[in-house]
mmCIF file with all atom_site columns, C-alpha atoms in Angstrom:
data_model
loop_
_atom_site.group_PDB
_atom_site.id
_atom_site.type_symbol
_atom_site.label_atom_id
_atom_site.label_alt_id
_atom_site.label_comp_id
_atom_site.label_asym_id
_atom_site.label_entity_id
_atom_site.label_seq_id
_atom_site.pdbx_PDB_ins_code
_atom_site.Cartn_x
_atom_site.Cartn_y
_atom_site.Cartn_z
_atom_site.occupancy
_atom_site.B_iso_or_equiv
_atom_site.pdbx_formal_charge
_atom_site.auth_seq_id
_atom_site.auth_comp_id
_atom_site.auth_asym_id
_atom_site.auth_atom_id
_atom_site.pdbx_PDB_model_num
ATOM 1   C CA . MET A 1 1   ? 14.007 -5.789  -4.669  1.00 0.00 ? 23  MET A CA 1
ATOM 2   C CA . THR A 1 2   ? 13.791 -2.078  -4.350  1.00 0.00 ? 24  THR A CA 1
ATOM 3   C CA . TYR A 1 3   ? 15.624 1.246   -4.396  1.00 0.00 ? 25  TYR A CA 1
ATOM 4   C CA . SER A 1 4   ? 15.365 3.936   -1.746  1.00 0.00 ? 26  SER A CA 1
ATOM 5   C CA . VAL A 1 5   ? 16.595 7.413   -0.864  1.00 0.00 ? 27  VAL A CA 1
ATOM 6   C CA . LEU A 1 6   ? 17.088 8.638   2.720   1.00 0.00 ? 28  LEU A CA 1
ATOM 7   C CA . ILE A 1 7   ? 17.958 12.200  3.689   1.00 0.00 ? 29  ILE A CA 1
ATOM 8   C CA . LEU A 1 8   ? 18.284 14.324  6.819   1.00 0.00 ? 30  LEU A CA 1
ATOM 9   C CA . ASP A 1 9   ? 18.081 18.111  6.482   1.00 0.00 ? 31  ASP A CA 1
ATOM 10  C CA . LYS A 1 10  ? 19.798 19.515  9.548   1.00 0.00 ? 32  LYS A CA 1
ATOM 11  C CA . THR A 1 11  ? 18.632 23.041  8.724   1.00 0.00 ? 33  THR A CA 1
ATOM 12  C CA . THR A 1 12  ? 14.909 22.319  8.912   1.00 0.00 ? 34  THR A CA 1
ATOM 13  C CA . GLY A 1 13  ? 15.111 19.279  11.209  1.00 0.00 ? 35  GLY A CA 1
ATOM 14  C CA . ARG A 1 14  ? 13.192 17.216  8.686   1.00 0.00 ? 36  ARG A CA 1
ATOM 15  C CA . ALA A 1 15  ? 14.142 13.770  7.439   1.00 0.00 ? 37  ALA A CA 1
ATOM 16  C CA . GLY A 1 16  ? 12.609 11.384  4.972   1.00 0.00 ? 38  GLY A CA 1
ATOM 17  C CA . VAL A 1 17  ? 12.652 8.207   2.952   1.00 0.00 ? 39  VAL A CA 1
ATOM 18  C CA . GLY A 1 18  ? 11.504 7.699   -0.625  1.00 0.00 ? 40  GLY A CA 1
ATOM 19  C CA . VAL A 1 19  ? 11.197 4.250   -2.150  1.00 0.00 ? 41  VAL A CA 1
ATOM 20  C CA . ALA A 1 20  ? 10.136 2.566   -5.383  1.00 0.00 ? 42  ALA A CA 1
ATOM 21  C CA . SER A 1 21  ? 9.820  -1.125  -6.206  1.00 0.00 ? 43  SER A CA 1
ATOM 22  C CA . GLY A 1 22  ? 8.538  -3.777  -8.561  1.00 0.00 ? 44  GLY A CA 1
ATOM 23  C CA . SER A 1 23  ? 6.741  -5.232  -5.545  1.00 0.00 ? 45  SER A CA 1
ATOM 24  C CA . ILE A 1 24  ? 3.267  -4.118  -4.480  1.00 0.00 ? 46  ILE A CA 1
ATOM 25  C CA . ALA A 1 25  ? 2.672  -1.799  -1.482  1.00 0.00 ? 47  ALA A CA 1
ATOM 26  C CA . VAL A 1 26  ? 6.354  -1.142  -0.797  1.00 0.00 ? 48  VAL A CA 1
ATOM 27  C CA . GLY A 1 27  ? 5.480  1.793   1.470   1.00 0.00 ? 49  GLY A CA 1
ATOM 28  C CA . SER A 1 28  ? 3.931  -0.539  4.025   1.00 0.00 ? 50  SER A CA 1
ATOM 29  C CA . ARG A 1 29  ? 7.216  -2.232  4.969   1.00 0.00 ? 51  ARG A CA 1
ATOM 30  C CA . VAL A 1 30  ? 10.347 -0.417  3.730   1.00 0.00 ? 52  VAL A CA 1
ATOM 31  C CA . PRO A 1 31  ? 10.350 3.204   5.097   1.00 0.00 ? 53  PRO A CA 1
ATOM 32  C CA . TRP A 1 32  ? 10.486 3.953   8.845   1.00 0.00 ? 54  TRP A CA 1
ATOM 33  C CA . CYS A 1 33  ? 11.090 7.364   10.425  1.00 0.00 ? 55  CYS A CA 1
ATOM 34  C CA . ARG A 1 34  ? 10.806 8.988   13.826  1.00 0.00 ? 56  ARG A CA 1
ATOM 35  C CA . HIS A 1 35  ? 11.454 12.702  14.260  1.00 0.00 ? 57  HIS A CA 1
ATOM 36  C CA . GLY A 1 36  ? 14.512 13.378  16.386  1.00 0.00 ? 58  GLY A CA 1
ATOM 37  C CA . VAL A 1 37  ? 15.625 9.752   16.132  1.00 0.00 ? 59  VAL A CA 1
ATOM 38  C CA . ALA A 1 38  ? 16.315 8.308   12.679  1.00 0.00 ? 60  ALA A CA 1
ATOM 39  C CA . CYS A 1 39  ? 15.054 7.154   9.309   1.00 0.00 ? 61  CYS A CA 1
ATOM 40  C CA . VAL A 1 40  ? 15.448 3.572   8.126   1.00 0.00 ? 62  VAL A CA 1
ATOM 41  C CA . ALA A 1 41  ? 14.852 1.696   4.876   1.00 0.00 ? 63  ALA A CA 1
ATOM 42  C CA . THR A 1 42  ? 14.756 -2.094  5.180   1.00 0.00 ? 64  THR A CA 1
ATOM 43  C CA . GLN A 1 43  ? 14.592 -3.895  1.829   1.00 0.00 ? 65  GLN A CA 1
ATOM 44  C CA . ALA A 1 44  ? 15.854 -6.772  -0.390  1.00 0.00 ? 66  ALA A CA 1
ATOM 45  C CA . TYR A 1 45  ? 14.215 -9.884  1.137   1.00 0.00 ? 67  TYR A CA 1
ATOM 46  C CA . THR A 1 46  ? 12.607 -7.433  3.536   1.00 0.00 ? 68  THR A CA 1
ATOM 47  C CA . ASN A 1 47  ? 12.474 -7.984  7.257   1.00 0.00 ? 69  ASN A CA 1
ATOM 48  C CA . PRO A 1 48  ? 10.129 -5.126  8.262   1.00 0.00 ? 70  PRO A CA 1
ATOM 49  C CA . ALA A 1 49  ? 10.903 -5.662  11.953  1.00 0.00 ? 71  ALA A CA 1
ATOM 50  C CA . LEU A 1 50  ? 14.371 -4.189  11.419  1.00 0.00 ? 72  LEU A CA 1
ATOM 51  C CA . GLY A 1 51  ? 12.975 -0.673  10.988  1.00 0.00 ? 73  GLY A CA 1
ATOM 52  C CA . PRO A 1 52  ? 11.300 -0.456  14.418  1.00 0.00 ? 74  PRO A CA 1
ATOM 53  C CA . ARG A 1 53  ? 14.251 -2.250  16.037  1.00 0.00 ? 75  ARG A CA 1
ATOM 54  C CA . VAL A 1 54  ? 16.760 0.289   14.720  1.00 0.00 ? 76  VAL A CA 1
ATOM 55  C CA . LEU A 1 55  ? 14.521 3.199   15.783  1.00 0.00 ? 77  LEU A CA 1
ATOM 56  C CA . ARG A 1 56  ? 14.219 1.743   19.282  1.00 0.00 ? 78  ARG A CA 1
ATOM 57  C CA . LEU A 1 57  ? 17.965 1.168   19.632  1.00 0.00 ? 79  LEU A CA 1
ATOM 58  C CA . ILE A 1 58  ? 18.724 4.746   18.589  1.00 0.00 ? 80  ILE A CA 1
ATOM 59  C CA . GLY A 1 59  ? 15.823 6.472   20.328  1.00 0.00 ? 81  GLY A CA 1
ATOM 60  C CA . GLU A 1 60  ? 15.687 4.526   23.591  1.00 0.00 ? 82  GLU A CA 1
ATOM 61  C CA . GLU A 1 61  ? 19.213 3.164   24.003  1.00 0.00 ? 83  GLU A CA 1
ATOM 62  C CA . GLY A 1 62  ? 21.151 6.044   22.454  1.00 0.00 ? 84  GLY A CA 1
ATOM 63  C CA . LEU A 1 63  ? 23.080 4.033   19.885  1.00 0.00 ? 85  LEU A CA 1
ATOM 64  C CA . GLY A 1 64  ? 24.437 5.582   16.694  1.00 0.00 ? 86  GLY A CA 1
ATOM 65  C CA . ALA A 1 65  ? 23.367 4.504   13.212  1.00 0.00 ? 87  ALA A CA 1
ATOM 66  C CA . ASP A 1 66  ? 26.151 1.937   12.671  1.00 0.00 ? 88  ASP A CA 1
ATOM 67  C CA . GLU A 1 67  ? 25.900 0.332   16.093  1.00 0.00 ? 89  GLU A CA 1
ATOM 68  C CA . ALA A 1 68  ? 22.100 0.214   16.016  1.00 0.00 ? 90  ALA A CA 1
ATOM 69  C CA . LEU A 1 69  ? 22.107 -1.385  12.570  1.00 0.00 ? 91  LEU A CA 1
ATOM 70  C CA . SER A 1 70  ? 24.678 -3.998  13.598  1.00 0.00 ? 92  SER A CA 1
ATOM 71  C CA . GLN A 1 71  ? 22.782 -4.876  16.766  1.00 0.00 ? 93  GLN A CA 1
ATOM 72  C CA . ALA A 1 72  ? 19.443 -5.117  14.940  1.00 0.00 ? 94  ALA A CA 1
ATOM 73  C CA . LEU A 1 73  ? 20.939 -7.383  12.283  1.00 0.00 ? 95  LEU A CA 1
ATOM 74  C CA . SER A 1 74  ? 22.377 -9.624  15.004  1.00 0.00 ? 96  SER A CA 1
ATOM 75  C CA . THR A 1 75  ? 18.789 -10.546 15.922  1.00 0.00 ? 97  THR A CA 1
ATOM 76  C CA . ASP A 1 76  ? 17.862 -11.399 12.320  1.00 0.00 ? 98  ASP A CA 1
ATOM 77  C CA . PRO A 1 77  ? 17.915 -15.122 11.416  1.00 0.00 ? 99  PRO A CA 1
ATOM 78  C CA . GLU A 1 78  ? 18.909 -14.343 7.793   1.00 0.00 ? 100 GLU A CA 1
ATOM 79  C CA . PRO A 1 79  ? 20.854 -11.065 7.706   1.00 0.00 ? 101 PRO A CA 1
ATOM 80  C CA . SER A 1 80  ? 22.666 -12.046 4.502   1.00 0.00 ? 102 SER A CA 1
ATOM 81  C CA . LYS A 1 81  ? 19.385 -11.531 2.609   1.00 0.00 ? 103 LYS A CA 1
ATOM 82  C CA . ARG A 1 82  ? 18.837 -7.963  3.794   1.00 0.00 ? 104 ARG A CA 1
ATOM 83  C CA . GLN A 1 83  ? 19.687 -4.480  2.632   1.00 0.00 ? 105 GLN A CA 1
ATOM 84  C CA . VAL A 1 84  ? 19.195 -1.801  5.293   1.00 0.00 ? 106 VAL A CA 1
ATOM 85  C CA . ALA A 1 85  ? 20.039 1.916   5.289   1.00 0.00 ? 107 ALA A CA 1
ATOM 86  C CA . VAL A 1 86  ? 19.953 4.270   8.294   1.00 0.00 ? 108 VAL A CA 1
ATOM 87  C CA . ILE A 1 87  ? 20.366 7.990   9.013   1.00 0.00 ? 109 ILE A CA 1
ATOM 88  C CA . ASP A 1 88  ? 20.171 9.150   12.605  1.00 0.00 ? 110 ASP A CA 1
ATOM 89  C CA . PHE A 1 89  ? 19.362 12.744  13.576  1.00 0.00 ? 111 PHE A CA 1
ATOM 90  C CA . ALA A 1 90  ? 22.995 13.384  14.507  1.00 0.00 ? 112 ALA A CA 1
ATOM 91  C CA . GLY A 1 91  ? 23.742 12.973  10.792  1.00 0.00 ? 113 GLY A CA 1
ATOM 92  C CA . ARG A 1 92  ? 25.444 9.581   11.086  1.00 0.00 ? 114 ARG A CA 1
ATOM 93  C CA . VAL A 1 93  ? 24.736 7.177   8.231   1.00 0.00 ? 115 VAL A CA 1
ATOM 94  C CA . ALA A 1 94  ? 24.983 3.406   7.832   1.00 0.00 ? 116 ALA A CA 1
ATOM 95  C CA . CYS A 1 95  ? 24.209 0.901   5.103   1.00 0.00 ? 117 CYS A CA 1
ATOM 96  C CA . PHE A 1 96  ? 24.361 -2.890  5.033   1.00 0.00 ? 118 PHE A CA 1
ATOM 97  C CA . THR A 1 97  ? 23.938 -5.157  2.007   1.00 0.00 ? 119 THR A CA 1
ATOM 98  C CA . GLY A 1 98  ? 24.021 -8.897  2.600   1.00 0.00 ? 120 GLY A CA 1
ATOM 99  C CA . ASP A 1 99  ? 25.752 -11.321 0.267   1.00 0.00 ? 121 ASP A CA 1
ATOM 100 C CA . GLU A 1 100 ? 22.418 -12.944 -0.636  1.00 0.00 ? 122 GLU A CA 1
ATOM 101 C CA . ALA A 1 101 ? 20.580 -9.695  -1.420  1.00 0.00 ? 123 ALA A CA 1
ATOM 102 C CA . PRO A 1 102 ? 19.483 -9.671  -5.074  1.00 0.00 ? 124 PRO A CA 1
ATOM 103 C CA . PRO A 1 103 ? 22.057 -8.393  -7.562  1.00 0.00 ? 125 PRO A CA 1
ATOM 104 C CA . ARG A 1 104 ? 22.653 -5.828  -9.017  1.00 0.00 ? 126 ARG A CA 1
ATOM 105 C CA . ARG A 1 105 ? 22.948 -4.001  -5.681  1.00 0.00 ? 127 ARG A CA 1
ATOM 106 C CA . ASN A 1 106 ? 24.679 -0.904  -4.442  1.00 0.00 ? 128 ASN A CA 1
ATOM 107 C CA . CYS A 1 107 ? 24.703 1.695   -1.679  1.00 0.00 ? 129 CYS A CA 1
ATOM 108 C CA . ALA A 1 108 ? 25.988 5.284   -1.612  1.00 0.00 ? 130 ALA A CA 1
ATOM 109 C CA . ARG A 1 109 ? 26.196 7.494   1.451   1.00 0.00 ? 131 ARG A CA 1
ATOM 110 C CA . GLY A 1 110 ? 27.621 10.806  2.458   1.00 0.00 ? 132 GLY A CA 1
ATOM 111 C CA . ALA A 1 111 ? 26.968 14.345  3.601   1.00 0.00 ? 133 ALA A CA 1
ATOM 112 C CA . GLY A 1 112 ? 26.676 17.789  2.105   1.00 0.00 ? 134 GLY A CA 1
ATOM 113 C CA . GLU A 1 113 ? 26.453 21.199  3.720   1.00 0.00 ? 135 GLU A CA 1
ATOM 114 C CA . GLY A 1 114 ? 23.723 20.760  6.304   1.00 0.00 ? 136 GLY A CA 1
ATOM 115 C CA . PHE A 1 115 ? 22.458 17.360  5.202   1.00 0.00 ? 137 PHE A CA 1
ATOM 116 C CA . ALA A 1 116 ? 23.270 13.648  5.162   1.00 0.00 ? 138 ALA A CA 1
ATOM 117 C CA . TYR A 1 117 ? 22.013 10.962  2.802   1.00 0.00 ? 139 TYR A CA 1
ATOM 118 C CA . VAL A 1 118 ? 21.957 7.289   1.827   1.00 0.00 ? 140 VAL A CA 1
ATOM 119 C CA . VAL A 1 119 ? 20.863 5.821   -1.509  1.00 0.00 ? 141 VAL A CA 1
ATOM 120 C CA . ALA A 1 120 ? 20.473 2.034   -1.703  1.00 0.00 ? 142 ALA A CA 1
ATOM 121 C CA . GLY A 1 121 ? 19.133 -0.457  -4.223  1.00 0.00 ? 143 GLY A CA 1
ATOM 122 C CA . ASN A 1 122 ? 19.008 -4.098  -5.194  1.00 0.00 ? 144 ASN A CA 1
ATOM 123 C CA . LEU A 1 123 ? 17.641 -6.118  -8.132  1.00 0.00 ? 145 LEU A CA 1
ATOM 124 C CA . LEU A 1 124 ? 18.535 -3.111  -10.259 1.00 0.00 ? 146 LEU A CA 1
ATOM 125 C CA . ARG A 1 125 ? 18.512 -3.097  -14.038 1.00 0.00 ? 147 ARG A CA 1
ATOM 126 C CA . ASN A 1 126 ? 22.064 -1.755  -14.205 1.00 0.00 ? 148 ASN A CA 1
ATOM 127 C CA . GLU A 1 127 ? 24.930 -0.431  -12.096 1.00 0.00 ? 149 GLU A CA 1
ATOM 128 C CA . GLY A 1 128 ? 24.110 3.218   -12.793 1.00 0.00 ? 150 GLY A CA 1
ATOM 129 C CA . VAL A 1 129 ? 20.791 3.393   -10.943 1.00 0.00 ? 151 VAL A CA 1
ATOM 130 C CA . VAL A 1 130 ? 22.169 4.325   -7.515  1.00 0.00 ? 152 VAL A CA 1
ATOM 131 C CA . GLU A 1 131 ? 24.688 6.717   -9.062  1.00 0.00 ? 153 GLU A CA 1
ATOM 132 C CA . ALA A 1 132 ? 21.970 8.550   -11.007 1.00 0.00 ? 154 ALA A CA 1
ATOM 133 C CA . ALA A 1 133 ? 19.774 8.874   -7.917  1.00 0.00 ? 155 ALA A CA 1
ATOM 134 C CA . THR A 1 134 ? 22.690 10.142  -5.828  1.00 0.00 ? 156 THR A CA 1
ATOM 135 C CA . PHE A 1 135 ? 23.758 12.724  -8.411  1.00 0.00 ? 157 PHE A CA 1
ATOM 136 C CA . THR A 1 136 ? 20.208 14.080  -8.665  1.00 0.00 ? 158 THR A CA 1
ATOM 137 C CA . LEU A 1 137 ? 19.684 14.088  -4.902  1.00 0.00 ? 159 LEU A CA 1
ATOM 138 C CA . LEU A 1 138 ? 22.824 16.154  -4.361  1.00 0.00 ? 160 LEU A CA 1
ATOM 139 C CA . ARG A 1 139 ? 21.988 18.521  -7.220  1.00 0.00 ? 161 ARG A CA 1
ATOM 140 C CA . GLU A 1 140 ? 18.514 19.214  -5.833  1.00 0.00 ? 162 GLU A CA 1
ATOM 141 C CA . MET A 1 141 ? 19.731 19.715  -2.277  1.00 0.00 ? 163 MET A CA 1
ATOM 142 C CA . HIS A 1 142 ? 22.340 22.208  -3.435  1.00 0.00 ? 164 HIS A CA 1
ATOM 143 C CA . SER A 1 143 ? 19.864 24.056  -5.663  1.00 0.00 ? 165 SER A CA 1
ATOM 144 C CA . SER A 1 144 ? 16.485 24.037  -3.897  1.00 0.00 ? 166 SER A CA 1
ATOM 145 C CA . GLY A 1 145 ? 17.246 22.568  -0.469  1.00 0.00 ? 167 GLY A CA 1
ATOM 146 C CA . ASP A 1 146 ? 13.769 20.989  -0.485  1.00 0.00 ? 168 ASP A CA 1
ATOM 147 C CA . ILE A 1 147 ? 14.063 17.391  0.719   1.00 0.00 ? 169 ILE A CA 1
ATOM 148 C CA . THR A 1 148 ? 10.676 16.402  -0.698  1.00 0.00 ? 170 THR A CA 1
ATOM 149 C CA . GLU A 1 149 ? 11.675 17.557  -4.177  1.00 0.00 ? 171 GLU A CA 1
ATOM 150 C CA . ALA A 1 150 ? 15.130 16.029  -3.771  1.00 0.00 ? 172 ALA A CA 1
ATOM 151 C CA . ILE A 1 151 ? 13.670 12.625  -2.863  1.00 0.00 ? 173 ILE A CA 1
ATOM 152 C CA . LEU A 1 152 ? 11.118 12.634  -5.690  1.00 0.00 ? 174 LEU A CA 1
ATOM 153 C CA . SER A 1 153 ? 13.661 13.767  -8.277  1.00 0.00 ? 175 SER A CA 1
ATOM 154 C CA . ALA A 1 154 ? 16.184 11.180  -7.118  1.00 0.00 ? 176 ALA A CA 1
ATOM 155 C CA . LEU A 1 155 ? 13.624 8.373   -7.414  1.00 0.00 ? 177 LEU A CA 1
ATOM 156 C CA . GLU A 1 156 ? 12.669 9.572   -10.887 1.00 0.00 ? 178 GLU A CA 1
ATOM 157 C CA . ALA A 1 157 ? 16.324 9.687   -11.942 1.00 0.00 ? 179 ALA A CA 1
ATOM 158 C CA . ALA A 1 158 ? 16.796 6.146   -10.654 1.00 0.00 ? 180 ALA A CA 1
ATOM 159 C CA . ALA A 1 159 ? 13.827 4.947   -12.716 1.00 0.00 ? 181 ALA A CA 1
ATOM 160 C CA . GLU A 1 160 ? 15.114 6.737   -15.825 1.00 0.00 ? 182 GLU A CA 1
ATOM 161 C CA . ALA A 1 161 ? 18.506 5.082   -15.353 1.00 0.00 ? 183 ALA A CA 1
ATOM 162 C CA . GLY A 1 162 ? 16.899 1.626   -15.346 1.00 0.00 ? 184 GLY A CA 1
ATOM 163 C CA . GLY A 1 163 ? 15.282 1.288   -11.934 1.00 0.00 ? 185 GLY A CA 1
ATOM 164 C CA . ASP A 1 164 ? 13.992 -2.020  -10.632 1.00 0.00 ? 186 ASP A CA 1
ATOM 165 C CA . ALA A 1 165 ? 14.774 -4.837  -13.061 1.00 0.00 ? 187 ALA A CA 1
ATOM 166 C CA . ARG A 1 166 ? 11.086 -5.822  -12.993 1.00 0.00 ? 188 ARG A CA 1
ATOM 167 C CA . GLY A 1 167 ? 9.821  -2.289  -13.529 1.00 0.00 ? 189 GLY A CA 1
ATOM 168 C CA . GLU A 1 168 ? 8.153  -0.142  -10.863 1.00 0.00 ? 190 GLU A CA 1
ATOM 169 C CA . ARG A 1 169 ? 4.756  -1.056  -9.443  1.00 0.00 ? 191 ARG A CA 1
ATOM 170 C CA . SER A 1 170 ? 4.642  0.874   -6.149  1.00 0.00 ? 192 SER A CA 1
ATOM 171 C CA . ALA A 1 171 ? 6.299  3.881   -4.524  1.00 0.00 ? 193 ALA A CA 1
ATOM 172 C CA . ALA A 1 172 ? 6.151  5.900   -1.322  1.00 0.00 ? 194 ALA A CA 1
ATOM 173 C CA . ILE A 1 173 ? 7.537  8.949   0.437   1.00 0.00 ? 195 ILE A CA 1
ATOM 174 C CA . LEU A 1 174 ? 7.627  9.549   4.186   1.00 0.00 ? 196 LEU A CA 1
ATOM 175 C CA . VAL A 1 175 ? 8.900  12.825  5.687   1.00 0.00 ? 197 VAL A CA 1
ATOM 176 C CA . VAL A 1 176 ? 8.933  13.594  9.407   1.00 0.00 ? 198 VAL A CA 1
ATOM 177 C CA . GLY A 1 177 ? 9.541  16.847  11.226  1.00 0.00 ? 199 GLY A CA 1
ATOM 178 C CA . GLU A 1 178 ? 8.407  19.204  13.946  1.00 0.00 ? 200 GLU A CA 1
ATOM 179 C CA . THR A 1 179 ? 4.610  19.289  13.933  1.00 0.00 ? 201 THR A CA 1
ATOM 180 C CA . ALA A 1 180 ? 2.009  20.646  16.336  1.00 0.00 ? 202 ALA A CA 1
ATOM 181 C CA . TRP A 1 181 ? 1.447  17.075  17.555  1.00 0.00 ? 203 TRP A CA 1
ATOM 182 C CA . VAL A 1 182 ? 5.004  15.835  18.222  1.00 0.00 ? 204 VAL A CA 1
ATOM 183 C CA . PRO A 1 183 ? 5.859  13.361  19.669  1.00 0.00 ? 205 PRO A CA 1
ATOM 184 C CA . GLU A 1 184 ? 2.573  11.537  19.089  1.00 0.00 ? 206 GLU A CA 1
ATOM 185 C CA . TYR A 1 185 ? 2.434  12.464  15.384  1.00 0.00 ? 207 TYR A CA 1
ATOM 186 C CA . ASP A 1 186 ? 5.481  13.643  13.470  1.00 0.00 ? 208 ASP A CA 1
ATOM 187 C CA . ARG A 1 187 ? 4.529  12.972  9.839   1.00 0.00 ? 209 ARG A CA 1
ATOM 188 C CA . VAL A 1 188 ? 4.855  15.995  7.581   1.00 0.00 ? 210 VAL A CA 1
ATOM 189 C CA . LEU A 1 189 ? 4.203  13.902  4.471   1.00 0.00 ? 211 LEU A CA 1
ATOM 190 C CA . ASP A 1 190 ? 3.140  10.273  4.113   1.00 0.00 ? 212 ASP A CA 1
ATOM 191 C CA . VAL A 1 191 ? 2.030  9.221   0.619   1.00 0.00 ? 213 VAL A CA 1
ATOM 192 C CA . ARG A 1 192 ? 1.878  5.718   -0.852  1.00 0.00 ? 214 ARG A CA 1
ATOM 193 C CA . VAL A 1 193 ? 1.050  4.428   -4.310  1.00 0.00 ? 215 VAL A CA 1
ATOM 194 C CA . ASP A 1 194 ? 0.481  0.730   -3.748  1.00 0.00 ? 216 ASP A CA 1
ATOM 195 C CA . TYR A 1 195 ? -0.114 -0.582  -7.274  1.00 0.00 ? 217 TYR A CA 1
ATOM 196 C CA . SER A 1 196 ? 0.274  1.338   -10.519 1.00 0.00 ? 218 SER A CA 1
ATOM 197 C CA . ASP A 1 197 ? 1.746  1.104   -14.003 1.00 0.00 ? 219 ASP A CA 1
ATOM 198 C CA . ASP A 1 198 ? 3.525  4.413   -13.299 1.00 0.00 ? 220 ASP A CA 1
ATOM 199 C CA . PRO A 1 199 ? 3.791  4.776   -9.512  1.00 0.00 ? 221 PRO A CA 1
ATOM 200 C CA . LEU A 1 200 ? 6.383  7.552   -9.486  1.00 0.00 ? 222 LEU A CA 1
ATOM 201 C CA . ARG A 1 201 ? 4.285  9.756   -11.738 1.00 0.00 ? 223 ARG A CA 1
ATOM 202 C CA . GLU A 1 202 ? 1.276  9.137   -9.487  1.00 0.00 ? 224 GLU A CA 1
ATOM 203 C CA . LEU A 1 203 ? 3.365  9.781   -6.369  1.00 0.00 ? 225 LEU A CA 1
ATOM 204 C CA . ARG A 1 204 ? 4.495  13.157  -7.714  1.00 0.00 ? 226 ARG A CA 1
ATOM 205 C CA . ARG A 1 205 ? 0.952  14.078  -8.718  1.00 0.00 ? 227 ARG A CA 1
ATOM 206 C CA . ILE A 1 206 ? -0.319 13.483  -5.176  1.00 0.00 ? 228 ILE A CA 1
ATOM 207 C CA . VAL A 1 207 ? 2.620  15.225  -3.510  1.00 0.00 ? 229 VAL A CA 1
ATOM 208 C CA . GLU A 1 208 ? 2.259  18.259  -5.780  1.00 0.00 ? 230 GLU A CA 1
ATOM 209 C CA . ALA A 1 209 ? -1.404 18.478  -4.802  1.00 0.00 ? 231 ALA A CA 1
ATOM 210 C CA . LEU A 1 210 ? -0.388 18.498  -1.113  1.00 0.00 ? 232 LEU A CA 1
ATOM 211 C CA . LYS A 1 211 ? 2.712  20.627  -1.398  1.00 0.00 ? 233 LYS A CA 1
ATOM 212 C CA . PRO A 1 212 ? 1.589  24.240  -0.686  1.00 0.00 ? 234 PRO A CA 1
ATOM 213 C CA . PRO A 1 213 ? 0.443  23.627  2.918   1.00 0.00 ? 235 PRO A CA 1
ATOM 214 C CA . LEU A 1 214 ? 3.523  21.485  3.617   1.00 0.00 ? 236 LEU A CA 1
ATOM 215 C CA . ARG A 1 215 ? 6.071  24.222  2.997   1.00 0.00 ? 237 ARG A CA 1
ATOM 216 C CA . PRO A 1 216 ? 7.659  25.603  6.194   1.00 0.00 ? 238 PRO A CA 1
#
């Protein structure tokens, strides 16, 4: 019962996931990223094990996004309840939405010049939420090229378009990239707002406070 934005910037080698939900502490179970491997969002009736499984299948077994997602779902006892989105670092994208995932639900995916993206959501207030997030994500990538700003703006656009049917209570952003501590630590940005009346506003406030030292 969540909406998420995934993006890979091939120019900088950074990738990230942003997520917002009417559930509490969504950042603890939906977004998963590993630099050089992939980013995953596992949501709806969330099976958090799917994130690490997909990362392992791509990183250790060399599968692409689609094949890794299919194989991970084959181990799930209730795949029809899941919504899972994947971007691997080759720029391949995949998205699965089961028949029992909460309606309204949607998934958009594609690529621009130097980037790839997936936007996915379920239990949405209306059909325009994913479309609004996608439009804003693409606009920001073509204008600023800053994936952090693109993710935050896309989440905000989704909320303005209706967002989670229950309203938003938590949000998170996770961005990975080349750091001085790779492969042991690849997190460029990892911020969670676990319970708030306005989690996206709080998420932006924290990210803006961190932003100057995060710029390449």
